Short mmCIF file of C-alpha atoms in Angstrom, two decimals:
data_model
loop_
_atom_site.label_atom_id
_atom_site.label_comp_id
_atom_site.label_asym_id
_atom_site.label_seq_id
_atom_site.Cartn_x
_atom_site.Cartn_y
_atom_site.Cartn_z
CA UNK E 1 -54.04 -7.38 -1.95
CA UNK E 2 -56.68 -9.40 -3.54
CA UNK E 3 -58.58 -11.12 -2.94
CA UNK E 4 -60.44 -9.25 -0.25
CA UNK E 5 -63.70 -7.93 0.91
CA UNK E 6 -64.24 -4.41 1.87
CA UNK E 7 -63.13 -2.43 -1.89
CA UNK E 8 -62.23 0.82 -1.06
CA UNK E 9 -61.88 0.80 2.52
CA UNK E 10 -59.52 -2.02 3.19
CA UNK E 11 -57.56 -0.32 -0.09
CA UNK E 12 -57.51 3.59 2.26
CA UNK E 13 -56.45 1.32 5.26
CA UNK E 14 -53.81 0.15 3.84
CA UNK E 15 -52.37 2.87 2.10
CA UNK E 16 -52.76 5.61 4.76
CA UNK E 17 -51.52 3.96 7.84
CA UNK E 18 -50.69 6.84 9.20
CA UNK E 19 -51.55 9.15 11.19
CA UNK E 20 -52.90 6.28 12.85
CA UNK E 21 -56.89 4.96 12.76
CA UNK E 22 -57.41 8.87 10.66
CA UNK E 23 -58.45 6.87 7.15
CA UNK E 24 -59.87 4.05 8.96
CA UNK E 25 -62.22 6.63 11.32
CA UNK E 26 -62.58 9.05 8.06
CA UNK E 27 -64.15 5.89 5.74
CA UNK E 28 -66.04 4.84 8.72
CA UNK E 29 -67.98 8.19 8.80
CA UNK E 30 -68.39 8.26 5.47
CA UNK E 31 -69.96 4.52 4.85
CA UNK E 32 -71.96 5.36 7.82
CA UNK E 33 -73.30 8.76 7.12
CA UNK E 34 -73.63 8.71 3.70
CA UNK E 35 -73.44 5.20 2.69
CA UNK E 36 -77.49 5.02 2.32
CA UNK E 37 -79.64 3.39 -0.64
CA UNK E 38 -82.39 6.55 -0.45
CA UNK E 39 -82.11 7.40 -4.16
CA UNK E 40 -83.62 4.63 -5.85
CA UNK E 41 -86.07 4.16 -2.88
CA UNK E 42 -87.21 7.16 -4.32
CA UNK E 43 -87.11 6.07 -7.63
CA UNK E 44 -89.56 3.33 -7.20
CA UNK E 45 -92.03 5.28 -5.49
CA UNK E 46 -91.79 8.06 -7.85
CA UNK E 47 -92.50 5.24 -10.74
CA UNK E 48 -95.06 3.48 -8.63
CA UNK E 49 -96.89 6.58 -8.00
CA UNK E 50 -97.05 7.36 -11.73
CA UNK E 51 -98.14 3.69 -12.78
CA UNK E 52 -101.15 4.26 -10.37
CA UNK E 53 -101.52 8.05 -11.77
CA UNK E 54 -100.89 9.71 -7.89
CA UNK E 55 -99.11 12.69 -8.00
CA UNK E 56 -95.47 12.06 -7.80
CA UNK E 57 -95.09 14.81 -5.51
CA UNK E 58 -97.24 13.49 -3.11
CA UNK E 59 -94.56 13.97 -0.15
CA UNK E 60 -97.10 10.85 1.97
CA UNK E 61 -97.25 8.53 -0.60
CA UNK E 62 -93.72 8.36 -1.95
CA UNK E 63 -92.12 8.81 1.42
CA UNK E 64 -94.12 5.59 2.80
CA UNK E 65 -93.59 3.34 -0.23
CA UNK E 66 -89.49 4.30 -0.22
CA UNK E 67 -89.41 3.61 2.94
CA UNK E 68 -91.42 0.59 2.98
CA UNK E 69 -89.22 -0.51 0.21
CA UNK E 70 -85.92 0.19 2.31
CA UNK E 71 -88.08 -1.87 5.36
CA UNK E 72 -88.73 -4.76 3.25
CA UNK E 73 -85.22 -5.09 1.99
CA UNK E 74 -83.91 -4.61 5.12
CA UNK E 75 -86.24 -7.83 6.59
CA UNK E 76 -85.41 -10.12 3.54
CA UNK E 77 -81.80 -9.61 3.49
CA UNK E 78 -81.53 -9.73 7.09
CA UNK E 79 -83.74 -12.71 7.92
CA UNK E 80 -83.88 -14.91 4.32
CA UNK E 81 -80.24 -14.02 2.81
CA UNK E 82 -80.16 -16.63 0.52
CA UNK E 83 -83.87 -15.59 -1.04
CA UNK E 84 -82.28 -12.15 -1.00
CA UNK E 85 -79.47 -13.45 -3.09
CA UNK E 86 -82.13 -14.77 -5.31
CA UNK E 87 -84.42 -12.24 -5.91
CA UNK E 88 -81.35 -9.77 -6.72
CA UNK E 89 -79.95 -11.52 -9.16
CA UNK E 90 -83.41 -12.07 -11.08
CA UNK E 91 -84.03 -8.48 -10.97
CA UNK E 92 -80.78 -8.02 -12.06
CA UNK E 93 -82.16 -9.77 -14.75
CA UNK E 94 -85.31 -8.17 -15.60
CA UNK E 95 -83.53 -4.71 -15.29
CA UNK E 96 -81.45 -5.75 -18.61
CA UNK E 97 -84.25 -7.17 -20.10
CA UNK E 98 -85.95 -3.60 -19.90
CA UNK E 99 -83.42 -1.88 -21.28
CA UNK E 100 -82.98 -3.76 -24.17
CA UNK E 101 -86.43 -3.90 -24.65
CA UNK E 102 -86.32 0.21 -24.63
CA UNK E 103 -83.19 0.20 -26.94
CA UNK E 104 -85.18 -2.49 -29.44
CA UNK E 105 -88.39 0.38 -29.26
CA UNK E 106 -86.22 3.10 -30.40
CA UNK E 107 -85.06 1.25 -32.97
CA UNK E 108 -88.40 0.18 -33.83
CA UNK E 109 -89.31 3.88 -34.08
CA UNK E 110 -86.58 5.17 -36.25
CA UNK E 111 -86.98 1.65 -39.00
CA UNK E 112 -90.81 1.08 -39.19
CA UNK E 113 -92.35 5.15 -37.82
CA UNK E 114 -95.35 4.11 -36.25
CA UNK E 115 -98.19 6.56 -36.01
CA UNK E 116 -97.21 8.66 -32.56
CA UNK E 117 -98.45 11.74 -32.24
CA UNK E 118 -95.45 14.83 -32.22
CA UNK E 119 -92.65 12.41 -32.50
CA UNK E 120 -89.45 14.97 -32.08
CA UNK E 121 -87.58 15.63 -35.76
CA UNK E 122 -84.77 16.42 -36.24
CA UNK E 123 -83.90 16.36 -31.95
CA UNK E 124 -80.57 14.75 -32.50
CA UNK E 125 -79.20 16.96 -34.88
CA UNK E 126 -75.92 18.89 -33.49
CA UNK E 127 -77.18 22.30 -33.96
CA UNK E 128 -80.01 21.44 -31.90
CA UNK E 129 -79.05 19.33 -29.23
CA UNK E 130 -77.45 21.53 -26.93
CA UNK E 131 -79.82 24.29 -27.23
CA UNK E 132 -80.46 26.02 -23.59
CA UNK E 133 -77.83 23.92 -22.51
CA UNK E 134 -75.90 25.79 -19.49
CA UNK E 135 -71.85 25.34 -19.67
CA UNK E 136 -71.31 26.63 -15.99
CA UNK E 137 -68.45 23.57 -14.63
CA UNK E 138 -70.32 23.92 -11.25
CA UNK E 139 -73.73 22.54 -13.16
CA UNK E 140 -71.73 19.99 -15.18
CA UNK E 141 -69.96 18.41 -12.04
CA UNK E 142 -73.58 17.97 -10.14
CA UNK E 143 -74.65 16.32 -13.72
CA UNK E 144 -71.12 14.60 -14.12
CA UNK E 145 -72.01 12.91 -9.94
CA UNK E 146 -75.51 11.45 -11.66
CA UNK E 147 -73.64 9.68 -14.44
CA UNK E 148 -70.89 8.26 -12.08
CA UNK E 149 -74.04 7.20 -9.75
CA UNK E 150 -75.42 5.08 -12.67
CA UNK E 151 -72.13 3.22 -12.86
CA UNK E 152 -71.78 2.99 -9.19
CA UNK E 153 -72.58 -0.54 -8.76
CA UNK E 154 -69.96 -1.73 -11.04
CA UNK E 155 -67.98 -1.56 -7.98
CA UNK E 156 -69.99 -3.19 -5.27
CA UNK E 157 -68.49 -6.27 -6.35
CA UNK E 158 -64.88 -5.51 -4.64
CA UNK E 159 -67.30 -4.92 -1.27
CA UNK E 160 -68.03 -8.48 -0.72
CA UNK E 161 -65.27 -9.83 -2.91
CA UNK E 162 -64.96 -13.23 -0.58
CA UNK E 163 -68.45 -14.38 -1.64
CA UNK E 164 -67.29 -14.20 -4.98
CA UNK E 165 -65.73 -18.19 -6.88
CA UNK E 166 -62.84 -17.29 -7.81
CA UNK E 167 -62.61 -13.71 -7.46
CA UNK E 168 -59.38 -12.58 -9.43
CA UNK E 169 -60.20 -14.45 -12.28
CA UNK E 170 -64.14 -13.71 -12.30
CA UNK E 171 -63.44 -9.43 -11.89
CA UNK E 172 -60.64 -10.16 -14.66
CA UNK E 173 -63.05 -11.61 -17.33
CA UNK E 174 -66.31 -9.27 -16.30
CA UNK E 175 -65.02 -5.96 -15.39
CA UNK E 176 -64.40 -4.86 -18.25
CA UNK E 177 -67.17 -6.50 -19.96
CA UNK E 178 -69.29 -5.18 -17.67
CA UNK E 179 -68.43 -1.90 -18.05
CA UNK E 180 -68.20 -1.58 -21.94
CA UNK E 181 -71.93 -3.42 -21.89
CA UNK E 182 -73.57 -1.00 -19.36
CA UNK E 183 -71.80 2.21 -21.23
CA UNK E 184 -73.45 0.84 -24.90
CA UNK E 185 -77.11 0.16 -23.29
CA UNK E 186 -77.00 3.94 -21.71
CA UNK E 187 -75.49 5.64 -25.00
CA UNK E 188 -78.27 3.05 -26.92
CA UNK E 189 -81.44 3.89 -24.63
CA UNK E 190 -80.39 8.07 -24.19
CA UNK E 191 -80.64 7.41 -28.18
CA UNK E 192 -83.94 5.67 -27.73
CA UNK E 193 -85.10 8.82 -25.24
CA UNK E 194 -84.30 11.39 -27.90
CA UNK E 195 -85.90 9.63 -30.95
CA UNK E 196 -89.58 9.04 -28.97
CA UNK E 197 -89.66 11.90 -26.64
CA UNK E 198 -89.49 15.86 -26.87
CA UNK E 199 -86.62 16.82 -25.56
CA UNK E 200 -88.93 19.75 -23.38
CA UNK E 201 -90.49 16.76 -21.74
CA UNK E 202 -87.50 15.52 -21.00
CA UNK E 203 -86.10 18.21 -19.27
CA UNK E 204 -89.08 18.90 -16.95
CA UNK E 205 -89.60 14.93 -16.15
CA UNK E 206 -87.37 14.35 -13.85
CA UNK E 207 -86.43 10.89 -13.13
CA UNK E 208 -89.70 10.06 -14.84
CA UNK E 209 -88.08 10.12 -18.70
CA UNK E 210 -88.71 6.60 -18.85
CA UNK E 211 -92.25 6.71 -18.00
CA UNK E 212 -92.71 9.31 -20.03
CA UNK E 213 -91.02 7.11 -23.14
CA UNK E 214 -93.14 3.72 -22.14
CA UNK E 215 -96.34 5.94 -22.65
CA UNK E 216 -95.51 8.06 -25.43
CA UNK E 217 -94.79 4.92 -27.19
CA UNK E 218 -97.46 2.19 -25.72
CA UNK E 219 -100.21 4.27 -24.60
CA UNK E 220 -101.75 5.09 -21.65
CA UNK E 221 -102.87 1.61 -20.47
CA UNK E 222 -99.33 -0.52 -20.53
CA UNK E 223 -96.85 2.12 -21.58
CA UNK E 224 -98.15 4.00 -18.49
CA UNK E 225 -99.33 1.43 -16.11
CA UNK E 226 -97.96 -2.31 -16.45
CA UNK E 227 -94.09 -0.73 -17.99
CA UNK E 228 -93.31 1.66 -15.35
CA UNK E 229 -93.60 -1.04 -12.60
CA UNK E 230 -91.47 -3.12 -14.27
CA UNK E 231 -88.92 0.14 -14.08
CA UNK E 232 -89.78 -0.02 -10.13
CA UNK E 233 -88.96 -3.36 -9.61
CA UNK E 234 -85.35 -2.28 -11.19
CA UNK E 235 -85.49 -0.15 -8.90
CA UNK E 236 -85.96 -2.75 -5.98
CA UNK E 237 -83.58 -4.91 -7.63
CA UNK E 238 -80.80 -1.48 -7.15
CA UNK E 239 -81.54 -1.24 -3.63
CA UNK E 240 -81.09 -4.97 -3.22
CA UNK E 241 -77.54 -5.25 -4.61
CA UNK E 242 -76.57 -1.93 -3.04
CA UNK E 243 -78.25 -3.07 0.38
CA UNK E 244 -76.33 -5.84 0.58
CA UNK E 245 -72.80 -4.77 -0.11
CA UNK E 246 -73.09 -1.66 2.17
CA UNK E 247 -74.35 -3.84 4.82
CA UNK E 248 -71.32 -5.70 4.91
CA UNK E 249 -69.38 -2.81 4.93
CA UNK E 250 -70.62 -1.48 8.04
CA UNK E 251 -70.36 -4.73 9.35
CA UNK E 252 -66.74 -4.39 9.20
CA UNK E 253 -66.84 -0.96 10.47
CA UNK E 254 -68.04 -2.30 13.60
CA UNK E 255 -65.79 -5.27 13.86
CA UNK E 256 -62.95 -2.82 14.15
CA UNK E 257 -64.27 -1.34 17.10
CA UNK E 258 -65.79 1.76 15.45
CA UNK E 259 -69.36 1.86 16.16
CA UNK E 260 -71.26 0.91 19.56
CA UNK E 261 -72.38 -2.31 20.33
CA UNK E 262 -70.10 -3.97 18.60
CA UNK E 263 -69.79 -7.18 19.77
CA UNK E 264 -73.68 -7.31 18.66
CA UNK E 265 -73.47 -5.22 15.44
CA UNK E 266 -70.75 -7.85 14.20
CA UNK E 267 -72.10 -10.83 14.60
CA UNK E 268 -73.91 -12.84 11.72
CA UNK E 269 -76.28 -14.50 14.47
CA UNK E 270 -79.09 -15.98 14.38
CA UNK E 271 -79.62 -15.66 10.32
CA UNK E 272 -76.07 -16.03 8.88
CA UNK E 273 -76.81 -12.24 7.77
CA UNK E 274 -75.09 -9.30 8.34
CA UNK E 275 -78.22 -8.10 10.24
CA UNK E 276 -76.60 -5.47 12.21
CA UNK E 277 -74.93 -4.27 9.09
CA UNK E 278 -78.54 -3.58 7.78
CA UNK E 279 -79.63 -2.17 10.78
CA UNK E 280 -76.89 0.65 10.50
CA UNK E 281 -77.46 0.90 6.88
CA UNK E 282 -81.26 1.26 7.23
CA UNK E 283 -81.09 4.40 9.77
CA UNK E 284 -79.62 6.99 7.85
CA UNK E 285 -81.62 5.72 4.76
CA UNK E 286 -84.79 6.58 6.44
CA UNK E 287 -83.71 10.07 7.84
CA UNK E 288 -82.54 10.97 4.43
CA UNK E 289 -86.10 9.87 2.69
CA UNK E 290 -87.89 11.47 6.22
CA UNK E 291 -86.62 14.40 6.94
CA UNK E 292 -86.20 16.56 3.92
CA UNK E 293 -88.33 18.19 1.49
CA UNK E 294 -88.39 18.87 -1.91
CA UNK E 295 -85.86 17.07 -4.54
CA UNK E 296 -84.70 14.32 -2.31
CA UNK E 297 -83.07 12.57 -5.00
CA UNK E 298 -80.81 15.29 -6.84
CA UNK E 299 -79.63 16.02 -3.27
CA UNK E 300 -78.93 12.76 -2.22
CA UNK E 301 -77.21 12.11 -5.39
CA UNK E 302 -75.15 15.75 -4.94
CA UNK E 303 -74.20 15.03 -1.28
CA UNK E 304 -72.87 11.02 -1.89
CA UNK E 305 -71.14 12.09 -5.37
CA UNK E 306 -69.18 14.80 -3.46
CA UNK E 307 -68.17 12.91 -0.96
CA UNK E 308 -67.37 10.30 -2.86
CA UNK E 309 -64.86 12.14 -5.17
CA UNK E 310 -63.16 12.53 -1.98
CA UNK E 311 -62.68 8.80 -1.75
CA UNK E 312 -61.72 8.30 -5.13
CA UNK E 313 -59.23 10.82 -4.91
CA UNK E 314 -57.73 8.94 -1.98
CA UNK E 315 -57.67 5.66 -4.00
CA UNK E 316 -56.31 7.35 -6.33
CA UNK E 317 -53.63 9.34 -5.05
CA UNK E 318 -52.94 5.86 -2.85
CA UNK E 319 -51.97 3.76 -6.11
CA UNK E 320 -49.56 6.07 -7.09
CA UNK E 321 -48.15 6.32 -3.25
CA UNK E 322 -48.06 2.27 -3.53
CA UNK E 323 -46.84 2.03 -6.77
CA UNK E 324 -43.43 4.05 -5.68
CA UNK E 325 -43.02 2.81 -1.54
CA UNK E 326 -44.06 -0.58 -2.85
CA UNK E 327 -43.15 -1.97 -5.62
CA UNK E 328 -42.66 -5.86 -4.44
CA UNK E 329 -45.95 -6.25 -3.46
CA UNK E 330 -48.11 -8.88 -5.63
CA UNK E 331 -50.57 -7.24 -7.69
CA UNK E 332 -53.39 -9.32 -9.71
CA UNK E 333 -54.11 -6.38 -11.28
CA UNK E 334 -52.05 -2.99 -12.30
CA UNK E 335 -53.54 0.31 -13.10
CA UNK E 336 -52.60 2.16 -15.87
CA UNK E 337 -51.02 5.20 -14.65
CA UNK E 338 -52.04 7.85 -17.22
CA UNK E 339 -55.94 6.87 -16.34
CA UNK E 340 -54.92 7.13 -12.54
CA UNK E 341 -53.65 10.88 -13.16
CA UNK E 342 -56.57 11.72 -15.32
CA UNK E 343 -58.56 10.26 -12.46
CA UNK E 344 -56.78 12.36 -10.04
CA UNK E 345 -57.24 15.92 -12.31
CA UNK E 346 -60.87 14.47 -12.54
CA UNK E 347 -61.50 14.08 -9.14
CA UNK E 348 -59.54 17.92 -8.17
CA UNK E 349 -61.80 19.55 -10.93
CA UNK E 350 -65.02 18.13 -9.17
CA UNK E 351 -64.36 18.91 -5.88
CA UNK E 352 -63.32 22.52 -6.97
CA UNK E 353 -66.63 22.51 -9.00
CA UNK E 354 -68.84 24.15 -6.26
CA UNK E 355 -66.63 27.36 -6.23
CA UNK E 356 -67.74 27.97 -9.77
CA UNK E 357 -71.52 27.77 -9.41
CA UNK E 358 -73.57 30.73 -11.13
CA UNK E 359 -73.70 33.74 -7.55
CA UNK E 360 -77.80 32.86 -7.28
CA UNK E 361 -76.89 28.66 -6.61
CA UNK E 362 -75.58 27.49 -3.21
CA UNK E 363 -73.85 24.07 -3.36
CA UNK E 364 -75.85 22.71 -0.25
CA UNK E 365 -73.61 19.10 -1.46
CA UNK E 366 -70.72 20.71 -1.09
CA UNK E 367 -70.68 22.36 1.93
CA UNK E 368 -72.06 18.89 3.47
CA UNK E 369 -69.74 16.71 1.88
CA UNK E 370 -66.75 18.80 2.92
CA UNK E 371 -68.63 19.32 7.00
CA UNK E 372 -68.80 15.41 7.40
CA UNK E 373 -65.37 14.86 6.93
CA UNK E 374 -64.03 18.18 8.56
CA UNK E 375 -66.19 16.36 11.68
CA UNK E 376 -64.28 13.56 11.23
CA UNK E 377 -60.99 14.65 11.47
CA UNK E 378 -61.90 16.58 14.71
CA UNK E 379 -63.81 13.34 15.76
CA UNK E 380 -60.69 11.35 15.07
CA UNK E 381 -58.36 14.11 16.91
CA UNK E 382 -60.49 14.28 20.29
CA UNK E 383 -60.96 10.32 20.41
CA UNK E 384 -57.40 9.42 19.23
CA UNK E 385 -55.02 12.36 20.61
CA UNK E 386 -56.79 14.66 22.83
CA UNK E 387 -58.78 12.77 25.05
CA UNK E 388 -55.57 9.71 25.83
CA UNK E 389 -53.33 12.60 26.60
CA UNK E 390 -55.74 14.33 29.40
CA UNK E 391 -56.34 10.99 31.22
CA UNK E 392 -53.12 10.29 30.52
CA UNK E 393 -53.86 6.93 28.36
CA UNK E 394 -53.46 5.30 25.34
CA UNK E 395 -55.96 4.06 22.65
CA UNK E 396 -55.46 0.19 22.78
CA UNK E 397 -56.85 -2.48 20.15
CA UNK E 398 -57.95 -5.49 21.87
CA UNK E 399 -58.56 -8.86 19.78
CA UNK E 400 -62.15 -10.98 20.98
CA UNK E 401 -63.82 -13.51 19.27
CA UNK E 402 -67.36 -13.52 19.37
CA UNK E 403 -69.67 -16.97 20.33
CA UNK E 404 -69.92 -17.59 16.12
CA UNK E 405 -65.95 -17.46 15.87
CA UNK E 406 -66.17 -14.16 14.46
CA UNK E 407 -63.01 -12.12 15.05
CA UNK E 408 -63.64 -8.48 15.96
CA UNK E 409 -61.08 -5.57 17.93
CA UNK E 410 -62.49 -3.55 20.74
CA UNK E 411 -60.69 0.20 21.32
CA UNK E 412 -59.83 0.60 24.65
CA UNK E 413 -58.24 3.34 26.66
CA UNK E 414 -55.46 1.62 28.92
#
């Protein structure tokens, strides 16, 4: 099953083969609707907007830079894939080197206490750390989707897994590695957050907490100016790596035949890119950081956590169904099966989540999440069963290669 480009989608394919082209239409909706990189778009204007002390809330100015952001990538990925590739992976870089340099300042506070004005006592004491806290499972699933979204790209790895040297053995020695290293520099720099920064401020910052560290600590010249862009080019580096993994996900989408245009949407011409991957990435991107008002990024968050529960509980559910009906098959890796039920209750108790939300709260993710896929399903029913029976047809897959030998299936009614 490995190794294979596509992660979760060519995993749902293969598992749910029937009713036929429901899982493959289903995932294809969902990568396209709500497969976007708006969130840390957002992030880096919010940050660049504080570094140059505008008002984050200035709906022109952080709408044109996330966008311009989500342009730019778009262009270099498209056009100059290899300097893509490059600038990535030293952002990648730079992004670690911040947050150890954050964990390091913590510690620095807590060893040497340096003369900062109202430094918190006393915040990370148990009796006082969960004061005001609200216990309602419909506000800790929306909080539980932002934590899973800050381990999200542990996983864009098994989306383009056939631009990866030796695949199996590389996700065998890092996945794990990866994961245990990303959990101790969030547990270290939450830490680092507590010991510098009232915990009032950080409730009513936002996504701003680490601006709000960078100048509690370093003042208002380079804690609040020169620091927080190096937080938005993280950011840039996030939209980068997520960019380009989605992008080749839709790509595939429209080599099956999904989307329109496909025989142009699939090819890699003239760049060697997966330029109309990008192009179908960038459009929903843009509505999302366009259209609405108010807090963009808990909502975008809400809506592709939701959703995406849906899909794990597919995945989930799926190595268990695999596991049983097929047992020969060659597995590099094996799941642990008490992790995939816990999964599986994890994934039930989120979804459920929105039905337990304080009466004054509507779960706006919720009921978009669930209207996506309901669309879907009726989308699938009209173009797969309805339609074929009233002209009397049936849904064909036809097999072309494109100029640049690249393979793609056309749906035809015949």
């Amino acid at each position: 099953m490995l190794p294979r480009s596509g992660g979760d989608k060519v995993f749902i394919e293969f598992t749910y083969r029937r009713p036929r082209l429901l899982a493959s239409t289903l995932f294809a909706i969902y990568a396209v609707l709500l497969g976007f990189t708006a969130s840390n778009c957002i992030i880096f204007a919010q940050y660049t907007l504080f570094a140059f002390g505008i008002n984050k809330d200035d709906d022109f100015w952080s709408k044109t830079l996330a966008v311009g952001l989500l342009t730019a990538v778009t262009i270099i990925h498209g056009v100059f894939p290899k300097t893509g590739i490059r600038i990535q992976n030293f952002l990648g870089w730079i992004k670690i080197a911040i947050i150890l340099f954050m964990i390091l300042s913590g510690f620095y506070v807590v060893l040497f206490r340096p003369n900062i004005d109202a430094v918190p006592q006393g915040q990370l004491a148990w009796e006082h750390l969960w004061d005001d806290s609200s216990w309602n499972w419909g506000v800790i699933a929306t909080s539980l989707f932002k934590v899973f979204y800050s381990y999200a790209g542990l996983d864009n790895v098994t989306n383009v897994m056939n631009e990866v040297k030796n695949p199996v053995r590389t996700l065998r020695s890092v996945a794990l590695t990866a994961l245990a290293t990303a959990c101790g520099m969030y547990l270290l720099i939450n830490v680092a957050y507590f010991l510098v920064v009232p915990i009032d401020d950080i409730r009513g910052s936002g996504e701003l907490v680490a601006a709000l560290f960078f100048e509690k600590l370093f003042g208002e010249s380079f804690g609040r100016k020169v620091l927080p862009m190096a937080v938005a080019s993280s950011a840039i580096g996030n939209v980068l790596v997520v960019a380009f993994a989605m992008a080749r996900i839709k790509q595939e989408i429209a080599r099956q035949g999904f989307l329109p245009y496909s025989s142009l949407l699939s090819s890699s011409r003239p760049f060697n890119s997966p330029l109309g991957g990008f192009l179908i990435h960038y459009i929903p991107s843009f509505l999302v950081m366009v259209l609405p008002t108010g807090d963009i990024y808990s909502l975008v968050l809400e809506i592709d956590g939701y959703a995406g529960q849906m899909i794990a509980l597919a995945v989930a559910i799926g190595l268990v169904k695999l596991r049983v009906e097929r047992p020969d098959l060659k597995r590099p890796f094996r799941a642990w099966l008490p992790a995939v039920f816990l999964r599986i209750a994890l994934s039930c108790a989120l979804l459920a989540a929105p039905f337990f939300r304080p009466p004054d709260e509507t779960a706006t993710y919720a009921v978009v999440g669930l209207s996506i896929f309901a669309l879907g399903v009726v989308y699938w029913y009209m173009w797969t069963i309805a339609i074929p029976r009233w002209r009397g047809t049936k849904l064909e897959e036809e097999t072309h290669v494109l100029e640049d030998g690249t393979t793609i299936t056309k749906l035809r009614y015949q």
